[in-house]
Coordinates of C-alpha atoms in Angstrom, one line a residue:
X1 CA -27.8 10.8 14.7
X2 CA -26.9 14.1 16.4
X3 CA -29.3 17.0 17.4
X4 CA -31.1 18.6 14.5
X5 CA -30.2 21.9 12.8
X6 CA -33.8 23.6 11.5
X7 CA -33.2 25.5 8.4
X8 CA -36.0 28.2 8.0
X9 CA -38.4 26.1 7.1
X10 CA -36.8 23.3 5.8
X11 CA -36.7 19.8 7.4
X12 CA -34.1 19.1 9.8
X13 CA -30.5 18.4 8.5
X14 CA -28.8 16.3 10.6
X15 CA -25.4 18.0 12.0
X16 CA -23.4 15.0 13.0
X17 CA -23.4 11.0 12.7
X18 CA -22.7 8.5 14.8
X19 CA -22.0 4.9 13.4
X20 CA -23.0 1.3 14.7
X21 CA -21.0 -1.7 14.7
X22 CA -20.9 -3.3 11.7
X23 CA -18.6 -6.3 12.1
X24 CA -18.5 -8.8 9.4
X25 CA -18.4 -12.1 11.0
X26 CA -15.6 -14.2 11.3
X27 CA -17.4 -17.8 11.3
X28 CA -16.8 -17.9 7.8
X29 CA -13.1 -19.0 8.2
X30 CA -12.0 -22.3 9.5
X31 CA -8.5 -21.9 10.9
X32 CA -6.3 -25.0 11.5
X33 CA -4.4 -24.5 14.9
X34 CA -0.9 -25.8 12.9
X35 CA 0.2 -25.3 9.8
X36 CA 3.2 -26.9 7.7
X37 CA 5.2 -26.1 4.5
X38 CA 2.9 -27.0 1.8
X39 CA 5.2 -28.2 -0.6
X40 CA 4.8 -31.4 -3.7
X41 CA 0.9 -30.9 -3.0
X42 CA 1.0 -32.0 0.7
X43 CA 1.9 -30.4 3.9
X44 CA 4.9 -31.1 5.3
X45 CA 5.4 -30.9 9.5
X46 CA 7.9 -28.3 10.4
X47 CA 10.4 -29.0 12.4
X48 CA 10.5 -25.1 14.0
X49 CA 6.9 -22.7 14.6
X50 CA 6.2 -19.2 15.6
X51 CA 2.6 -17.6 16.0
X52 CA 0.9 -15.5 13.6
X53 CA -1.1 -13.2 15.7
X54 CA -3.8 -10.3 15.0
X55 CA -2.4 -6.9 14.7
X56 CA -5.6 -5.2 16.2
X57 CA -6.0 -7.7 19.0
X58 CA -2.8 -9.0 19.8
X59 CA -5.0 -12.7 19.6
X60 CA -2.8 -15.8 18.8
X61 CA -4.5 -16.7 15.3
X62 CA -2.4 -20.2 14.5
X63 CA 1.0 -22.1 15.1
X64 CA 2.9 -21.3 11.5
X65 CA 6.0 -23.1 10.7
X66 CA 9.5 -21.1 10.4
X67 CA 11.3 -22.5 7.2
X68 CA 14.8 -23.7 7.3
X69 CA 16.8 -24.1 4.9
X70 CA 16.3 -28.6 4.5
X71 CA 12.9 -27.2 4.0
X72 CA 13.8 -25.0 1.2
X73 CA 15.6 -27.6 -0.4
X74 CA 13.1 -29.9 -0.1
X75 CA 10.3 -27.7 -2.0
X76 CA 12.5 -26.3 -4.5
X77 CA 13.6 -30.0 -5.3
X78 CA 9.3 -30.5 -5.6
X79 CA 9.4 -27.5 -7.6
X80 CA 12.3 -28.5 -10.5
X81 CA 10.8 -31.9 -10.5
X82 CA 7.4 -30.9 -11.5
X83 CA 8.6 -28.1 -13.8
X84 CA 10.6 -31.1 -15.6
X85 CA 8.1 -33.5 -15.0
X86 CA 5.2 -32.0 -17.9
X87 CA 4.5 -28.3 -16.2
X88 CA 7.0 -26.4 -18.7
X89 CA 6.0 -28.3 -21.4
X90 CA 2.3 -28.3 -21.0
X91 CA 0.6 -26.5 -24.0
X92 CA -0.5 -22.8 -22.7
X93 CA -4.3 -23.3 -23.4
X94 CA -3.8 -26.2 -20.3
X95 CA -1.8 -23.7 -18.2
X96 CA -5.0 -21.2 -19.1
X97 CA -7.7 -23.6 -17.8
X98 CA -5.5 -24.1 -14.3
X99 CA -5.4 -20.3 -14.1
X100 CA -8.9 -20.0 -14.9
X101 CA -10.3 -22.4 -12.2
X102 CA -8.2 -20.3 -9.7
X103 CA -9.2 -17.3 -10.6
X104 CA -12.9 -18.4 -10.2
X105 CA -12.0 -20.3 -6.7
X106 CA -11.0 -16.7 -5.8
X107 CA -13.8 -15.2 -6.6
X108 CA -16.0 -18.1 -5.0
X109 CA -14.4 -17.8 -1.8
X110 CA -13.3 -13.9 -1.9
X111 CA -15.9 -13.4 1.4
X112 CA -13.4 -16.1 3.0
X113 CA -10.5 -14.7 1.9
X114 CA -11.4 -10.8 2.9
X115 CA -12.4 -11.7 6.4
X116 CA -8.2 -14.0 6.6
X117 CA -6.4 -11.2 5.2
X118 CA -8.4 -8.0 7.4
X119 CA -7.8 -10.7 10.4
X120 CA -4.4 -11.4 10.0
X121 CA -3.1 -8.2 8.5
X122 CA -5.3 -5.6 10.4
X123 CA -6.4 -3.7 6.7
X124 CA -10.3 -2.5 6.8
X125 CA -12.7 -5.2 5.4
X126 CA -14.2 -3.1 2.8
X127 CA -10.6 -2.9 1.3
X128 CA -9.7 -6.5 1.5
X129 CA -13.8 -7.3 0.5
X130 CA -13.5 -4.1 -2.6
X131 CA -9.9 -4.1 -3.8
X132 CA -7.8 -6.7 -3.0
X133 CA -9.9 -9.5 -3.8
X134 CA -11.4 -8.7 -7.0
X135 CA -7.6 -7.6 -8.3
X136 CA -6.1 -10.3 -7.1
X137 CA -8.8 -13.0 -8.9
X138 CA -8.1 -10.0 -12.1
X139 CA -4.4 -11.3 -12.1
X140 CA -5.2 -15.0 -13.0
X141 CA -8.1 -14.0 -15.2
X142 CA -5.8 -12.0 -17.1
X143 CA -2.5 -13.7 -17.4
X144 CA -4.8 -16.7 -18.3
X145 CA -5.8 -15.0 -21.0
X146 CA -1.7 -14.8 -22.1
X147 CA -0.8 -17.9 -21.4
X148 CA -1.4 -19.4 -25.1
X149 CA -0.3 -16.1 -26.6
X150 CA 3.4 -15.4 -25.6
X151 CA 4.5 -16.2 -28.8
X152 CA 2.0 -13.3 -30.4
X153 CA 3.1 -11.3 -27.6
X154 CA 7.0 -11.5 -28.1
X155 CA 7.1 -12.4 -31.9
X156 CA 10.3 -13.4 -33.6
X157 CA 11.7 -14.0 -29.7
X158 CA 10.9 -17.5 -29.3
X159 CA 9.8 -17.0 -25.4
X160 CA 10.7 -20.2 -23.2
X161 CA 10.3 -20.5 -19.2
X162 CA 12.8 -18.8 -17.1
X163 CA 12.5 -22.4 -14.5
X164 CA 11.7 -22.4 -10.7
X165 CA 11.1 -18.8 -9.5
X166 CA 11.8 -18.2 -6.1
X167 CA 9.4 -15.4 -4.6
X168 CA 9.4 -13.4 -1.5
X169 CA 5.7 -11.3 -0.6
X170 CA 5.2 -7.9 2.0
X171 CA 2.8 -7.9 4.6
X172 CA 1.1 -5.0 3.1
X173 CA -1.1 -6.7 1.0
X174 CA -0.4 -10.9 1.1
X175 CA -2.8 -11.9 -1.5
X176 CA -2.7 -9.7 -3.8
X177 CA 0.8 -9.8 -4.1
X178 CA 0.8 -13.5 -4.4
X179 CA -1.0 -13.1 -7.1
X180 CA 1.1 -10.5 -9.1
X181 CA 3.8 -13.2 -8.6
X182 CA 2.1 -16.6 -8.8
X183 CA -0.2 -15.7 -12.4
X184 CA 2.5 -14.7 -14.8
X185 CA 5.1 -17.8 -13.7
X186 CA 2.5 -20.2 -14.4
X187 CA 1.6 -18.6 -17.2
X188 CA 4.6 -18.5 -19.2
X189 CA 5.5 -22.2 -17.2
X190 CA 7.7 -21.8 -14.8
X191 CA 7.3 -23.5 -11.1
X192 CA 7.0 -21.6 -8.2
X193 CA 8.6 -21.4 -4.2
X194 CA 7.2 -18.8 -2.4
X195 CA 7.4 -17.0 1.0
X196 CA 4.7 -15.1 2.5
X197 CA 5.6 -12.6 5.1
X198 CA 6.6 -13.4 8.2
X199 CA 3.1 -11.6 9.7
X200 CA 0.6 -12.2 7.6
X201 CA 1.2 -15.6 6.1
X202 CA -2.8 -17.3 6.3
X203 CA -3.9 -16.4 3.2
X204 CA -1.1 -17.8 1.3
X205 CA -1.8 -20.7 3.4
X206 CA -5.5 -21.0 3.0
X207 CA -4.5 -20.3 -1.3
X208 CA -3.0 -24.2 -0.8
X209 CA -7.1 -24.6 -0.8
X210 CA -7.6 -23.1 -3.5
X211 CA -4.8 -24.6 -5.5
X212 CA -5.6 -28.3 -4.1
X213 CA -9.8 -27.4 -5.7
X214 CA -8.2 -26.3 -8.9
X215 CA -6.0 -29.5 -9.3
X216 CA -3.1 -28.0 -10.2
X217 CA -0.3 -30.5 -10.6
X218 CA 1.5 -30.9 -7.2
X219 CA 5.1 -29.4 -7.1
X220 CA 3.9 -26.3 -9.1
X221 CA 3.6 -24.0 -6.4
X222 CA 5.1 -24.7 -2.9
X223 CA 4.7 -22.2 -0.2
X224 CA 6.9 -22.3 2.4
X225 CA 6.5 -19.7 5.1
X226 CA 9.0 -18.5 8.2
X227 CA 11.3 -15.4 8.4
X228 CA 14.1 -13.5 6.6
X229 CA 15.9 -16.6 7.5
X230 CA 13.7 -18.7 5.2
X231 CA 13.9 -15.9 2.7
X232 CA 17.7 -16.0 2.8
X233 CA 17.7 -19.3 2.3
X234 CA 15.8 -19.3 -0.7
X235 CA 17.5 -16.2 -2.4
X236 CA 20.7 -18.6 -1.6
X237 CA 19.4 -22.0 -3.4
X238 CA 21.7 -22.5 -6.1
X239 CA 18.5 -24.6 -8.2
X240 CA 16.7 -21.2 -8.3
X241 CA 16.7 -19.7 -11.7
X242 CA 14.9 -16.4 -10.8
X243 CA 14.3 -14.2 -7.7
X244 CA 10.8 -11.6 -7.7
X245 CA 11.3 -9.7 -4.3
X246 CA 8.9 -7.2 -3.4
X247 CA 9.9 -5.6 0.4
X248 CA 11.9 -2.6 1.5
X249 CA 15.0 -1.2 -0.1
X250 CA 17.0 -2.0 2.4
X251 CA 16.9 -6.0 1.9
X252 CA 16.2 -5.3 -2.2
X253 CA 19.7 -4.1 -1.9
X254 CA 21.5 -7.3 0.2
X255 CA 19.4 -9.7 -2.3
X256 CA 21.1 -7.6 -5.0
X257 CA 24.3 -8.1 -4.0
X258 CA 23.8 -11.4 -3.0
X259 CA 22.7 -12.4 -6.8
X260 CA 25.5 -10.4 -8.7
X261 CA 27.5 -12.7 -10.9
X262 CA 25.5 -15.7 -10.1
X263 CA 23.3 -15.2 -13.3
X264 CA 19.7 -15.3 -11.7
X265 CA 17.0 -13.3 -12.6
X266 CA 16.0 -10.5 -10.0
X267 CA 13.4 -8.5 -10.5
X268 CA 13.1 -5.7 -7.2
X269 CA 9.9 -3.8 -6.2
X270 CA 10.8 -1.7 -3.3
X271 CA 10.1 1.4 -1.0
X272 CA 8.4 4.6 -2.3
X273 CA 8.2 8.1 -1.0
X274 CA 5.8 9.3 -3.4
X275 CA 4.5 12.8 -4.1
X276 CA 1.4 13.9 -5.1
X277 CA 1.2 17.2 -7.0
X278 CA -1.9 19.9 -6.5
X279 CA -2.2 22.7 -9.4
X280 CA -4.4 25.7 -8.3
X281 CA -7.1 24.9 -11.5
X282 CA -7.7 21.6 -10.0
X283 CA -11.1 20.4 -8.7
X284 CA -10.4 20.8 -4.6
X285 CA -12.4 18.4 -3.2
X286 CA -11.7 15.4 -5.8
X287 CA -8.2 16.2 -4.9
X288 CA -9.0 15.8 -1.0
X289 CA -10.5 12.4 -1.8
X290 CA -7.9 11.1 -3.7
X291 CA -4.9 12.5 -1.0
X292 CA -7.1 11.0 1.3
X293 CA -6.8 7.5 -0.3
X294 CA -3.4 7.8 -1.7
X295 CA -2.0 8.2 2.2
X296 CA -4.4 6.5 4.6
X297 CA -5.8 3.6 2.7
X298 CA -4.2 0.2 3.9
X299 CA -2.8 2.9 7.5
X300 CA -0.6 3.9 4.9
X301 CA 0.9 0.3 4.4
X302 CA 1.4 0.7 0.5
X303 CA 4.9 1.3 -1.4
X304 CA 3.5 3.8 -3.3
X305 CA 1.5 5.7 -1.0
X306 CA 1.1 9.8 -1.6
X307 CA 3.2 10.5 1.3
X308 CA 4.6 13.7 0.3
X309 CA 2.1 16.5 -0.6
X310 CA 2.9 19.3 -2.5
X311 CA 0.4 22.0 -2.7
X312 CA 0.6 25.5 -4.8
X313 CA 0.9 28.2 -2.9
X314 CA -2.5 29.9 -4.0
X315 CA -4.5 26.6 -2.2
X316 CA -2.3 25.9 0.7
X317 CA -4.5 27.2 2.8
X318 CA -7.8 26.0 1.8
X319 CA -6.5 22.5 0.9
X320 CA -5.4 21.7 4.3
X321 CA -8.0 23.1 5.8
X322 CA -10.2 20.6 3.8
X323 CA -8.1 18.0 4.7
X324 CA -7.9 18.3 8.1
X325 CA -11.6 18.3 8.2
X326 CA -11.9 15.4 5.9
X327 CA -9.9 13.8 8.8
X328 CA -12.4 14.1 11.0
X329 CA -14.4 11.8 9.3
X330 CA -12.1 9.1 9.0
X331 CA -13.2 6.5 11.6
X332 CA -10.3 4.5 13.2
X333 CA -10.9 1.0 14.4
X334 CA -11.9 -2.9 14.3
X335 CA -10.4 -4.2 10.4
X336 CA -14.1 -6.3 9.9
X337 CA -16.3 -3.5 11.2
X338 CA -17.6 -2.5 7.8
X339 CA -17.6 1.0 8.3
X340 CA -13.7 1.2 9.6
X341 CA -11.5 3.6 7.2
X342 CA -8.1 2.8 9.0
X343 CA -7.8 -0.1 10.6
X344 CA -4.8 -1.5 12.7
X345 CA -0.8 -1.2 12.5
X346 CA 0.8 -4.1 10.9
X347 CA 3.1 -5.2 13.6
X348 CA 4.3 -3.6 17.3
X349 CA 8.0 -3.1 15.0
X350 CA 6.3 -1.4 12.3
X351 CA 4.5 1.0 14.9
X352 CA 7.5 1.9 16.8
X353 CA 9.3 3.0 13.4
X354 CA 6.2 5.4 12.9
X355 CA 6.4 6.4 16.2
X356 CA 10.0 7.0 15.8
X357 CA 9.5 8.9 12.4
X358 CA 6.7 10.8 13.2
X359 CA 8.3 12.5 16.8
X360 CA 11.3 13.3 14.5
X361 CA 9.1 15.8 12.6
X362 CA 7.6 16.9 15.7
X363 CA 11.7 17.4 17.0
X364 CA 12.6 18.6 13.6
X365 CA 10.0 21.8 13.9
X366 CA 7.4 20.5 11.3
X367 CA 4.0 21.5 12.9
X368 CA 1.6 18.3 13.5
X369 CA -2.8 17.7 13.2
X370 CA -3.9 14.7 14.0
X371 CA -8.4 14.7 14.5
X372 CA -9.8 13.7 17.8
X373 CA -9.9 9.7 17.9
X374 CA -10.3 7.4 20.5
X375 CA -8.1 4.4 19.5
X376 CA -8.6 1.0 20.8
X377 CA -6.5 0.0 24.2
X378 CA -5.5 -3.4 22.6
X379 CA -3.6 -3.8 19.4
X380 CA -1.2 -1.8 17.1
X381 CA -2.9 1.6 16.3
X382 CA -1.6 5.3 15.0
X383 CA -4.4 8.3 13.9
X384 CA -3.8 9.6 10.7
X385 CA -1.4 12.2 10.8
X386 CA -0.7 15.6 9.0
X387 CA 2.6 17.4 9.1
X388 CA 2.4 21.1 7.4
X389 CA 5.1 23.7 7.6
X390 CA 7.9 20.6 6.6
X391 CA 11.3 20.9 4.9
X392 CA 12.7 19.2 2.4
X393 CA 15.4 18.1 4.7
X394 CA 13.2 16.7 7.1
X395 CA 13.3 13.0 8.0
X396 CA 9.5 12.8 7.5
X397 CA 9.8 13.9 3.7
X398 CA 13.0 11.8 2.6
X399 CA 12.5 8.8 4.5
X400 CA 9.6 6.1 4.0
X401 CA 7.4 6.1 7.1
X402 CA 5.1 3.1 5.9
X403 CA 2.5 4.1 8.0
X404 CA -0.8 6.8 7.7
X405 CA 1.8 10.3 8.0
X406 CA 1.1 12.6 5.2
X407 CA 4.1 15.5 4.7
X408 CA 2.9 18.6 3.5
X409 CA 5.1 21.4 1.4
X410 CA 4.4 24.0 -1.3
X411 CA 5.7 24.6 -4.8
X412 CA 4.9 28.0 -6.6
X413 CA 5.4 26.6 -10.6
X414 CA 5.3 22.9 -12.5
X415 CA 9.4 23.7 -12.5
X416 CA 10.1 23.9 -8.9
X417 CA 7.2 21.0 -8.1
X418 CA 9.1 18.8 -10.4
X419 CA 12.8 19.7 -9.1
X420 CA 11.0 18.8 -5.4
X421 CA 9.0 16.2 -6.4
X422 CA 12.4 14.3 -7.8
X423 CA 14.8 15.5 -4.5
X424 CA 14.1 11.9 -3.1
X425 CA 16.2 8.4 -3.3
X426 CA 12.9 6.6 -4.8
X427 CA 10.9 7.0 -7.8
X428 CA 8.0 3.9 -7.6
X429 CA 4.9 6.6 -8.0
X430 CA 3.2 9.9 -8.5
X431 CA 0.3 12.1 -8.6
X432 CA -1.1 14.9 -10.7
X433 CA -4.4 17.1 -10.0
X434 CA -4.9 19.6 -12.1
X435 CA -7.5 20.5 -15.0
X436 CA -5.1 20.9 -17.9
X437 CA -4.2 18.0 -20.1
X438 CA -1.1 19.4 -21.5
X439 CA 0.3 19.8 -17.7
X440 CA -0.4 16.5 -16.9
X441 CA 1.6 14.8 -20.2
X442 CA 4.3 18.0 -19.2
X443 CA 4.9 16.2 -15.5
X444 CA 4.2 12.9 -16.4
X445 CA 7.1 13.4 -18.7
X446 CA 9.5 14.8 -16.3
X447 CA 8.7 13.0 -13.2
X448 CA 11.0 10.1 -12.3
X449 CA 8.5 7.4 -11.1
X450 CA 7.3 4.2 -12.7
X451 CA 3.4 5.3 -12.5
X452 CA 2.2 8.8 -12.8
X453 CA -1.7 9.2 -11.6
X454 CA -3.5 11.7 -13.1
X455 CA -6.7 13.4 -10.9
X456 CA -6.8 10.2 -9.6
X457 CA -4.2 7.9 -7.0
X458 CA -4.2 4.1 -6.4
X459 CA -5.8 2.7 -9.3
X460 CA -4.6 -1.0 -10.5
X461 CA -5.2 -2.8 -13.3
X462 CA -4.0 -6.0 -14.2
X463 CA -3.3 -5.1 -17.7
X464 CA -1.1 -2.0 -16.6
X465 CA 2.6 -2.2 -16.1
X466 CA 3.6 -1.2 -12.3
X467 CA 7.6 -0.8 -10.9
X468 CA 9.7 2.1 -10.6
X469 CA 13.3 3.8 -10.8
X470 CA 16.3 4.1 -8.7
X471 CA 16.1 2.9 -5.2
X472 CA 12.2 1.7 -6.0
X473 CA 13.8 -1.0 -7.9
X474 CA 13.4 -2.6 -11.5
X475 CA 11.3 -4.4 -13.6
X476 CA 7.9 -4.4 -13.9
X477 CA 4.5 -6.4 -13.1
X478 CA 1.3 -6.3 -14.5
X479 CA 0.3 -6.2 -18.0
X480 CA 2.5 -7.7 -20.7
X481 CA 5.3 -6.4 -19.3
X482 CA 4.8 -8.8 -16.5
X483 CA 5.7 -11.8 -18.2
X484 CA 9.0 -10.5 -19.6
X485 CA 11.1 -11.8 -16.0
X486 CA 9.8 -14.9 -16.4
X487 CA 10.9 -16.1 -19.5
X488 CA 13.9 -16.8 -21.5
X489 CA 14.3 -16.3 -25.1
X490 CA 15.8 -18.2 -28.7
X491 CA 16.5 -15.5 -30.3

């Protein structure tokens, strides 16, 4: 603590903090210094490696292998042989009890599994340790609660398993995207090939663990890790009945045209430029808190971050200035100290496109506030960063910077919020703050994105749907909706 302020007679408030180090300790992980394809329940020796490295160190982390396509082949051939071999044909209270055991591995070994993915993906612990983790162990738990019910939850439809599903996971949050993949194709039978990001592919890796404990039949799931090359190759296999891509926009778009006319499911979760909308009758501060998190939780690493801020006119003012000193607070740093709020930059590729972004709104006349930091000398790091006086033609507010930049504009009625809101290519999310219901249901209504947030931003549940329009893609996981792309049906 700071020098003391003496209030009349009060006792002293303190007037600023300071924090210690509060690193969680990395001794709980046991990292192999080479990994294989883990594919028909063993691993397999690659034949080509790359290293996996930390993004806040720049630390060598393990030897991974780089999938080709013989490898592909070879693990959707383990794939189509167990789904043929029992796996599809295994009653759905079975399937439930493989889901369940992995769900409670998850949980088990969640401390384990926090400490991999803040280590190899550079997010805060507390968000791998508080949200991640506990949603991604909330994905088996729940679709193992569907997997004896499809017929109850399609009735009159028949529901049968799509086959092997090929599918491709971002770096911006590896687990807990494997499992919004992974828990409804076992569910409703299917057999599974899937590639972790290029970056951050250990805790798909370490999941063979967890997998291997549960017993799962071998062939069931196969991960096979490496580029776009090895994604490219998968998206390619003729043997593959279904693709479940979740990336930017920009590839979305070349698998789509690589799967027309071949007759292969797709489903596509893409890019976001999301806004979040701020009435005059809403409760400031709450609203601070949650732009706060819907920007600069995971350095802005999330699809459907808030990233474009629209403010009435009335609170412009006040609601940047509370922002901007909300910033202040925010402290920027080590991923497994405990009290970190933004932690480290994906990738050096990811930080030069922010870079890149971010000095085109400084070019284009946008007016930029980023709080005093000090950020680390090694490693990828950006401060969080606030853009007012911004036009919708700015690069900054059409294009998806992926990174902890928040673009700030104004909006006098719900009309012209809405018209603004929708001037963008995606539609994936949105945000509402304000105290009346009826507005809320009245912009929920007429804004185009898949989820609309109401005096709240990021909250997941398993049981909710989650996908968007236009160029954020189509079809939807989560909830019952979730196990639609992974079956068939006798009508």
């Amino acid at each position: 603590m700071s020098e003391l302020d003496t209030r009349g007679g009060d006792s002293p408030v303190p007037t600023g903090w300071t924090y210690a180090p509060a690193p969680e300790s990395r001794e709980i992980v046991r990292l192999r210094e080479r990994y294989g394809h883990f594919v028909g329940g063993e691993w397999l020796e690659p034949s080509e490696t790359y290293e996996t490295i930390s993004p806040a160190s720049e630390e060598p982390l393990a030897v991974v292998a780089q999938g080709t396509a013989a490898d592909v082949d070879r693990a959707v051939a383990a794939a189509r042989e167990a789904y043929a071999d029992g796996w599809s044909s295994l009653p759905g209270s079975e399937r439930a009890k493989y889901l369940f055991r992995i769900a409670r591995l998850l949980q088990e070994r969640a401390r384990e599994f926090a400490v991999l993915e803040s280590l190899n993906g550079g997010k805060p612990i507390k968000e791998s340790r508080d949200v991640d983790l506990p949603l991604a162990a909330a994905h088996f738990f729940y679709y193992a609660g569907w997997a004896d019910k499809l017929e109850y939850a399609f009735p009159n439809r028949r529901p049968r398993p799509v086959g092997v599903a090929g599918q491709i996971i971002p770096w911006n949050f590896p687990l807990l995207m494997l499992a919004w993949k992974v828990a409804p194709a076992l569910a409703c039978g299917n057999t599974v090939v899937l590639k972790p990001a290029e970056t951050t592919p250990l805790t798909a890796l370490l999941f063979c663990d967890v997998l291997r404990q549960a017993e799962l039949p071998a062939g069931v799931v196969n991960i096979v890790t490496g580029d776009g090359r090895t994604g490219a190759a998968l998206v390619d296999h003729p043997d593959v009945d279904k693709i479940a891509f979740t990336g930017s926009t920009e590839v979305g778009k070349a698998i789509q045209r690589q799967l027309a006319g071949t007759g292969k499911r797709l489903t596509l979760e893409l890019g976001g430029k999301a806004a979040n909308v701020v009435f005059d009758d809403c409760a400031l501060d709450q609203a601070v808190e949650g732009i706060v998190n819907g920007i600069y939780f995971n350095q802005g690493h999330v699809c459907c971050a808030g990233s474009r801020l629209f403010a009435q006119e009335s609170i412009h003012e006040p609601l940047v200035a509370k922002l901007e000193r909300r910033l202040e607070t925010l402290r920027v740093g080590d991923p497994l100290d405990k009290n970190t709020d933004v932690g480290a930059i994906n990738s050096a590729m990811q930080l030069a496109k922010i870079e890149e972004l971010v000095e085109s709104g400084r070019q284009e006349g946008a007016e930029i506030y980023q709080p005093p930091c000090r950020l680390p000398e090694k490693g990828y790091w950006f401060a969080p960063t606030v853009f007012t006086n911004v036009a919708q033609s700015y690069r900054i507010a059409q294009e998806e910077i992926f990174g902890p930049v928040l673009s700030v504009l104004t909006f006098r009625t719900p009309e012209e919020a809405v018209e603004k809101a929708n001037n963008t290519p995606y539609g994936l999310s949105a945000g509402v703050w304000t105290e009346k219901g009826s507005r809320i249901l009245w912009m929920a209504q007429h804004l185009r994105a898949g989820v609309v947030w109401a005096n709240t931003y990021n909250r997941f549940d398993p049981s909710s749907p989650f996908g968007g329009y236009k160029e954020s893609g189509f079809g939807r996981e989560g909830g019952r909706h979730g196990l639609e792309p992974y079956l068939r049906f006798d009508e």
